Coordinates of C-alpha atoms and ligand atoms in Angstrom, one line a residue:
M1 CA -12.3 -20.6 7.4
K2 CA -10.5 -17.5 9.7
S3 CA -11.5 -14.8 11.7
I4 CA -11.2 -12.6 14.4
A5 CA -13.9 -10.7 16.2
D6 CA -14.1 -8.6 19.3
K7 CA -16.2 -9.4 22.5
Y8 CA -19.3 -8.1 21.1
G9 CA -19.0 -10.7 18.1
R10 CA -18.1 -8.1 16.1
V11 CA -16.2 -10.1 13.2
H12 CA -12.5 -7.5 11.9
D13 CA -11.5 -7.7 8.4
Y14 CA -11.3 -4.2 6.7
L15 CA -7.3 -2.8 7.8
R16 CA -6.7 0.5 7.1
I17 CA -3.2 0.6 7.3
S18 CA -1.7 4.9 7.1
L19 CA 1.3 5.3 4.7
T20 CA 2.3 8.4 5.8
D21 CA 1.1 10.9 7.6
R22 CA 2.0 13.6 5.6
C23 CA -0.5 15.5 3.0
N24 CA 0.0 17.7 0.3
L25 CA -3.9 19.5 1.9
N26 CA -4.7 21.7 4.2
C27 CA -7.8 20.6 5.1
V28 CA -10.1 23.2 7.4
Y29 CA -11.2 20.6 9.4
C30 CA -8.2 17.4 9.5
Y31 CA -4.8 19.6 9.0
P32 CA -5.1 23.3 9.7
S33 CA -2.0 25.5 10.8
F34 CA -2.6 26.2 14.4
A35 CA -3.4 22.1 15.3
G36 CA -0.1 22.1 15.8
I37 CA 0.7 18.1 14.5
K38 CA 4.0 16.1 14.7
L39 CA 4.1 14.0 12.0
T40 CA 6.3 10.8 11.8
D41 CA 9.8 11.6 10.6
K42 CA 10.1 9.7 7.6
S43 CA 12.4 7.3 9.4
D44 CA 10.4 5.6 11.6
L45 CA 8.1 5.5 8.8
L46 CA 6.5 1.3 8.5
S47 CA 8.5 0.3 5.4
F48 CA 7.4 -1.7 3.0
E49 CA 9.0 -5.3 4.3
E50 CA 7.1 -3.9 7.5
I51 CA 3.8 -3.6 6.1
L52 CA 4.2 -6.5 3.5
R53 CA 4.6 -8.4 7.2
L54 CA 1.8 -6.9 8.3
V55 CA -0.7 -7.4 4.9
K56 CA 0.7 -11.4 5.1
I57 CA -0.5 -12.4 9.0
F58 CA -3.7 -10.0 8.8
A59 CA -5.0 -11.6 5.6
G60 CA -2.9 -14.9 5.8
K61 CA -3.3 -15.4 9.3
L62 CA -6.3 -13.6 10.5
G63 CA -8.6 -14.0 7.1
F64 CA -9.0 -10.3 6.4
K65 CA -10.9 -9.8 3.4
K66 CA -10.2 -6.2 2.4
I67 CA -7.0 -3.6 3.5
R68 CA -7.2 0.3 2.3
F69 CA -4.3 2.1 2.1
T70 CA -4.9 5.8 3.5
G71 CA -3.3 8.6 5.7
G72 CA -2.2 11.2 4.9
E73 CA -2.3 11.1 1.6
P74 CA -1.1 8.0 0.9
L75 CA 0.5 8.7 -2.7
V76 CA 3.0 11.0 -1.4
R77 CA 4.7 7.9 0.0
K78 CA 7.6 8.3 -2.0
N79 CA 8.1 5.0 -4.7
V80 CA 4.1 4.4 -3.8
M81 CA 3.2 1.5 -6.6
D82 CA 7.0 -0.1 -6.0
L83 CA 4.7 -1.5 -3.2
F84 CA 1.0 -1.8 -4.7
S85 CA 3.1 -4.3 -7.0
M86 CA 4.2 -6.5 -4.5
I87 CA 1.4 -6.7 -2.3
K88 CA -0.5 -7.5 -5.5
N89 CA 1.4 -10.3 -5.5
L90 CA 0.1 -11.3 -2.1
K91 CA -3.5 -11.1 -3.7
Q92 CA -2.3 -14.1 -5.6
L93 CA -1.8 -16.0 -2.4
Y94 CA -4.5 -14.5 -0.1
S95 CA -8.0 -13.4 -0.8
F96 CA -7.9 -10.2 -0.4
K97 CA -9.3 -6.5 -1.9
T98 CA -6.9 -3.5 -1.7
A99 CA -8.1 -0.1 -2.2
I100 CA -6.7 3.4 -2.0
T101 CA -8.3 6.6 -0.4
T102 CA -6.7 9.6 -1.8
N103 CA -7.7 13.5 -2.2
G104 CA -7.6 12.5 -5.6
T105 CA -4.3 15.6 -6.9
L106 CA -2.0 13.1 -7.5
L107 CA -3.8 10.6 -9.3
N108 CA -3.8 11.5 -12.9
D109 CA -0.1 9.2 -13.9
K110 CA -1.4 7.3 -11.4
I111 CA -4.6 5.4 -12.0
Y112 CA -3.6 2.9 -14.3
D113 CA -0.4 2.1 -13.0
L114 CA -3.1 1.6 -9.6
K115 CA -5.7 -0.5 -12.0
K116 CA -1.9 -2.6 -12.8
Y117 CA -1.8 -3.3 -9.2
G118 CA -4.9 -4.2 -8.9
I119 CA -6.2 -1.6 -6.6
D120 CA -9.6 -2.9 -6.7
K121 CA -11.5 1.0 -5.4
I122 CA -10.8 4.5 -4.9
N123 CA -12.6 6.8 -3.1
I124 CA -11.4 10.0 -3.4
S125 CA -12.2 13.1 -1.1
L126 CA -13.6 16.1 -2.7
D127 CA -15.0 18.8 -0.6
S128 CA -16.4 21.7 -3.2
L129 CA -17.5 22.0 -7.0
K130 CA -16.3 25.3 -6.5
E131 CA -12.8 26.3 -7.4
D132 CA -12.7 28.9 -5.2
N133 CA -14.3 27.2 -2.3
F134 CA -11.8 24.2 -2.7
K135 CA -9.0 26.3 -2.3
S136 CA -10.8 27.8 1.1
I137 CA -11.2 24.4 2.3
T138 CA -7.6 22.8 2.0
G139 CA -5.7 25.4 1.6
R140 CA -4.6 24.5 -2.2
D141 CA -5.4 24.8 -5.7
N142 CA -5.5 21.6 -7.3
F143 CA -8.8 21.7 -8.1
Y144 CA -9.3 21.0 -11.6
D145 CA -6.8 17.8 -10.9
V146 CA -8.8 16.9 -8.4
I147 CA -12.0 17.0 -10.6
S148 CA -9.7 15.3 -13.6
A149 CA -8.9 12.6 -11.6
I150 CA -12.1 11.3 -10.7
F151 CA -13.6 11.8 -14.5
N152 CA -9.8 9.9 -15.8
A153 CA -9.7 7.6 -12.5
K154 CA -14.2 6.3 -14.3
K155 CA -12.8 6.5 -17.6
A156 CA -9.7 3.8 -15.9
G157 CA -12.3 1.0 -15.4
Y158 CA -12.9 1.9 -11.6
D159 CA -16.9 2.6 -11.8
N160 CA -17.3 1.9 -8.3
L161 CA -16.0 5.2 -7.5
K162 CA -16.5 6.6 -4.0
I163 CA -16.8 10.6 -3.8
N164 CA -16.2 11.6 -0.3
C165 CA -17.8 15.3 1.0
V166 CA -17.5 16.3 4.5
V167 CA -20.1 18.7 4.8
M168 CA -19.8 21.8 7.5
K169 CA -22.0 24.2 7.7
G170 CA -21.1 27.6 6.2
I171 CA -18.4 26.5 4.8
N172 CA -19.9 23.7 2.3
D173 CA -23.3 22.7 3.1
C174 CA -24.8 25.7 0.3
E175 CA -23.3 23.1 -2.0
I176 CA -25.0 20.1 -0.7
L177 CA -27.5 20.0 -3.9
D178 CA -24.7 20.3 -7.0
F179 CA -23.3 17.3 -5.5
A180 CA -26.6 14.7 -5.8
D181 CA -26.3 17.0 -9.3
F182 CA -23.3 15.8 -9.8
A183 CA -24.0 12.1 -8.3
V184 CA -26.5 12.2 -11.7
K185 CA -24.7 14.0 -13.9
E186 CA -21.5 11.4 -14.0
N187 CA -23.5 8.4 -12.5
L188 CA -20.8 8.9 -8.3
N189 CA -21.5 7.5 -5.6
I190 CA -21.3 11.1 -3.4
R191 CA -20.5 10.2 0.2
F192 CA -22.0 12.5 3.5
I193 CA -19.7 12.4 5.7
E194 CA -20.1 14.1 9.2
Y195 CA -17.6 16.3 10.4
M196 CA -15.7 15.4 13.4
P197 CA -14.2 16.6 16.2
F198 CA -10.0 15.6 16.1
S199 CA -7.2 17.5 18.7
N200 CA -7.3 21.2 17.6
N201 CA -9.2 20.8 14.9
G202 CA -11.8 23.8 15.3
W203 CA -14.5 21.6 15.5
N204 CA -17.7 23.1 16.9
D205 CA -21.3 22.5 16.6
K206 CA -22.9 25.9 15.4
E207 CA -20.2 24.3 12.0
F208 CA -21.8 20.7 12.8
F209 CA -24.2 19.1 9.6
S210 CA -25.8 16.0 10.7
Y211 CA -26.8 13.4 7.9
K212 CA -30.2 14.1 8.8
E213 CA -30.2 17.9 7.4
I214 CA -28.3 16.8 4.4
F215 CA -31.1 14.3 3.6
N216 CA -34.0 16.9 3.7
K217 CA -31.9 19.0 1.9
I218 CA -31.6 16.2 -0.7
S219 CA -34.4 15.3 0.0
E220 CA -35.9 19.2 -1.8
K221 CA -35.0 18.2 -5.4
Y222 CA -35.0 14.1 -5.5
E223 CA -36.6 11.4 -3.4
L224 CA -33.7 9.3 -1.8
I225 CA -34.8 5.1 -1.7
P226 CA -33.1 2.4 0.6
A227 CA -30.3 0.7 -0.5
F228 CA -29.0 -2.3 0.2
S229 CA -25.8 -1.5 2.3
N230 CA -23.9 -4.7 2.9
G231 CA -22.8 -4.7 6.2
S232 CA -20.8 -1.1 5.2
V233 CA -20.5 1.9 7.4
S234 CA -22.5 4.5 5.6
K235 CA -26.4 4.2 4.9
D236 CA -27.1 4.0 0.8
F237 CA -29.7 5.9 -1.2
K238 CA -30.1 5.3 -4.6
I239 CA -32.1 8.2 -6.4
K240 CA -35.5 7.8 -8.1
N241 CA -35.7 7.4 -11.7
N242 CA -31.3 8.2 -11.6
N243 CA -28.4 7.3 -11.9
G244 CA -25.9 8.0 -9.4
V245 CA -26.1 7.0 -5.6
I246 CA -25.7 8.9 -2.0
S247 CA -24.6 8.0 1.7
F248 CA -24.0 9.3 4.7
I249 CA -21.2 8.7 7.0
S250 CA -23.3 9.1 10.0
S251 CA -19.7 8.9 12.7
I252 CA -20.7 11.5 15.4
S253 CA -25.5 11.9 14.9
D254 CA -25.7 8.1 14.4
N255 CA -22.7 6.3 14.8
F256 CA -22.4 2.7 12.9
C257 CA -19.8 1.5 15.7
S258 CA -22.2 -2.0 16.5
T259 CA -21.0 -2.8 13.0
C260 CA -17.2 -2.0 12.6
S261 CA -14.9 -4.5 11.3
R262 CA -12.0 -2.2 11.5
L263 CA -8.7 -1.8 12.2
R264 CA -6.2 0.6 11.9
I265 CA -2.2 0.6 11.4
T266 CA -0.8 4.3 11.8
A267 CA 1.7 4.9 9.0
K268 CA 4.7 4.7 12.6
G269 CA 3.5 1.2 12.5
N270 CA 1.0 1.2 16.2
L271 CA -2.0 -0.3 15.9
R272 CA -5.8 0.9 17.1
L273 CA -8.5 0.0 17.8
C274 CA -11.1 3.2 17.2
L275 CA -10.2 6.6 15.1
F276 CA -11.0 7.5 18.4
S277 CA -9.2 5.5 20.6
P278 CA -6.6 7.3 22.6
Q279 CA -3.0 7.3 21.7
S280 CA -2.0 5.4 25.2
N281 CA -3.7 2.2 24.0
E282 CA -2.4 1.8 20.5
L283 CA -0.4 -1.7 20.5
N284 CA 3.6 -1.1 18.5
L285 CA 3.7 -3.3 15.9
Q286 CA 6.9 -1.9 14.3
S287 CA 8.3 -3.1 17.7
L288 CA 7.1 -6.0 17.3
L289 CA 7.7 -7.0 13.7
N290 CA 11.5 -6.0 14.9
N291 CA 11.5 -8.3 17.9
S292 CA 13.4 -11.6 15.9
S293 CA 11.8 -13.9 18.7
I294 CA 8.6 -13.4 17.9
S295 CA 6.6 -15.3 15.1
D296 CA 4.2 -14.7 12.7
S297 CA 1.7 -16.5 14.8
D298 CA 2.3 -15.1 17.8
I299 CA 2.1 -11.2 16.4
A300 CA -1.3 -12.7 15.0
D301 CA -2.5 -14.0 18.4
I302 CA -1.5 -10.7 20.7
I303 CA -3.4 -9.0 17.9
K304 CA -6.1 -11.3 18.7
D305 CA -5.4 -11.0 22.0
Y306 CA -5.7 -7.1 21.6
L307 CA -9.0 -6.6 19.5
L308 CA -10.7 -8.0 22.5
L309 CA -9.8 -5.0 24.0
K310 CA -12.7 -2.8 21.4
P311 CA -14.8 -0.5 23.0
K312 CA -18.7 -1.3 22.5
E313 CA -18.7 2.5 20.6
H314 CA -16.7 5.7 21.1
P315 CA -17.0 7.8 23.2
V316 CA -19.9 10.6 23.2
T317 CA -19.1 13.9 21.6
E318 CA -19.2 15.1 24.7
E319 CA -15.7 13.8 25.5
L320 CA -14.2 13.3 22.0
V321 CA -13.8 16.9 21.6
K322 CA -11.6 16.7 24.7
L323 CA -9.3 13.6 23.7
D324 CA -5.7 14.6 23.4
L325 CA -3.4 14.0 20.7
N326 CA -6.1 12.2 18.2
Y327 CA -5.3 13.9 14.2
M328 CA -7.5 12.5 11.8
L329 CA -3.8 12.7 9.9
T330 CA -1.9 10.2 12.0
N331 CA -4.6 7.6 13.2
G332 CA -4.7 6.9 9.3
G333 CA -8.0 8.2 8.1
Ligands
SAM1 N1 -5.9 11.9 2.0 C1 -6.5 11.3 2.0 C2 -8.0 12.4 0.8 O1 -8.0 13.1 1.7 O2 -8.5 11.1 1.0 C3 -7.0 10.3 2.9 C4 -6.7 11.0 4.4 S1 -8.1 11.7 4.6 C5 -7.4 12.1 6.3 C6 -9.6 10.6 4.7 C7 -10.8 11.4 4.1 O3 -10.9 11.7 6.2 C8 -10.8 12.0 3.7 O4 -12.5 11.7 3.2 C9 -11.3 13.3 4.8 O5 -12.0 14.7 4.1 C10 -11.4 13.0 6.0 N2 -12.1 13.5 7.2 C11 -10.8 13.8 7.7 N3 -11.1 15.1 8.7 C12 -12.0 14.8 9.0 C13 -12.7 15.6 10.5 N4 -13.1 16.0 10.8 N5 -14.7 15.0 10.0 C14 -14.6 13.8 8.9 N6 -14.1 13.5 8.3 C15 -12.4 14.5 8.1

């Protein structure tokens, strides 16, 4: 069986592909107006043909088992369903699962197509259960679009839906128990994500709320029972005597680098070893694809060698805040 590993023996089989670094929300922690983020020109985005070829290389030659489409907001990419329908054909040739991470604003009229094109899993980001707080976090009025997308996705058969919630002290930590209630009432998996520093995103430790603090808050009302997490990056818990799952993504207070199995491709086709890799270390896959003397097998070999450069873990928070040109939006979150 094909597989690739880094020099620490971590098998890598999970690829995240950014379809665009554009987003229709302006979340305070991700895409603040003051960050001065330079987005990729549309003409420089990976084309659908290039994405398909990369999927063939990763799934067919390197044994990747899961491919997640993200961004930016993946559903703002023009004709994205055409891409997903072509990906579905590849799924029949190689055995891999597909997923998307979306802010949910454009999901309502696309859910049944996503099902039709075999997208196996959907993660929806939602940081507030209050319309006004949603607007102050995202800068937009789409609260009800996202809420209805959650219900419609469940109706369409996405019962493995995960809801991502970034917790910031003084912004939405007061809603943690509301989210836990929401998990119980609607039988959802709510994943609380620690607020991470990116270049110019205004991160500061006064707004940081650790997973332990979130855990303690939820424990005031519910008993959390550790659940088997199947090598995932999250710490997963069942809620005693209730429906729903609560998960924590503790990238900052308790990193999970030792079990990392992910590689990322940015919207312009650069391969990244880690969310926090310096941009200067990216491997430009688009130029390899455009070189007619380089075959798919050559590219697979180059990727294998490149993976050996992956560091054991990401730098400590004091270093992360100093990283230049490192944006969640352009990295493919
Ligand atoms: N637009 C899509 C969405 O909203 O889900 C996909 C891209 S978004 C960058 C992916 C995830 O990264 C979202 O759940 C978002 O909340 C999270 N995210 C962005 N910036 C973050 C930060 N500074 N700390 C923690 N999570 C962050």
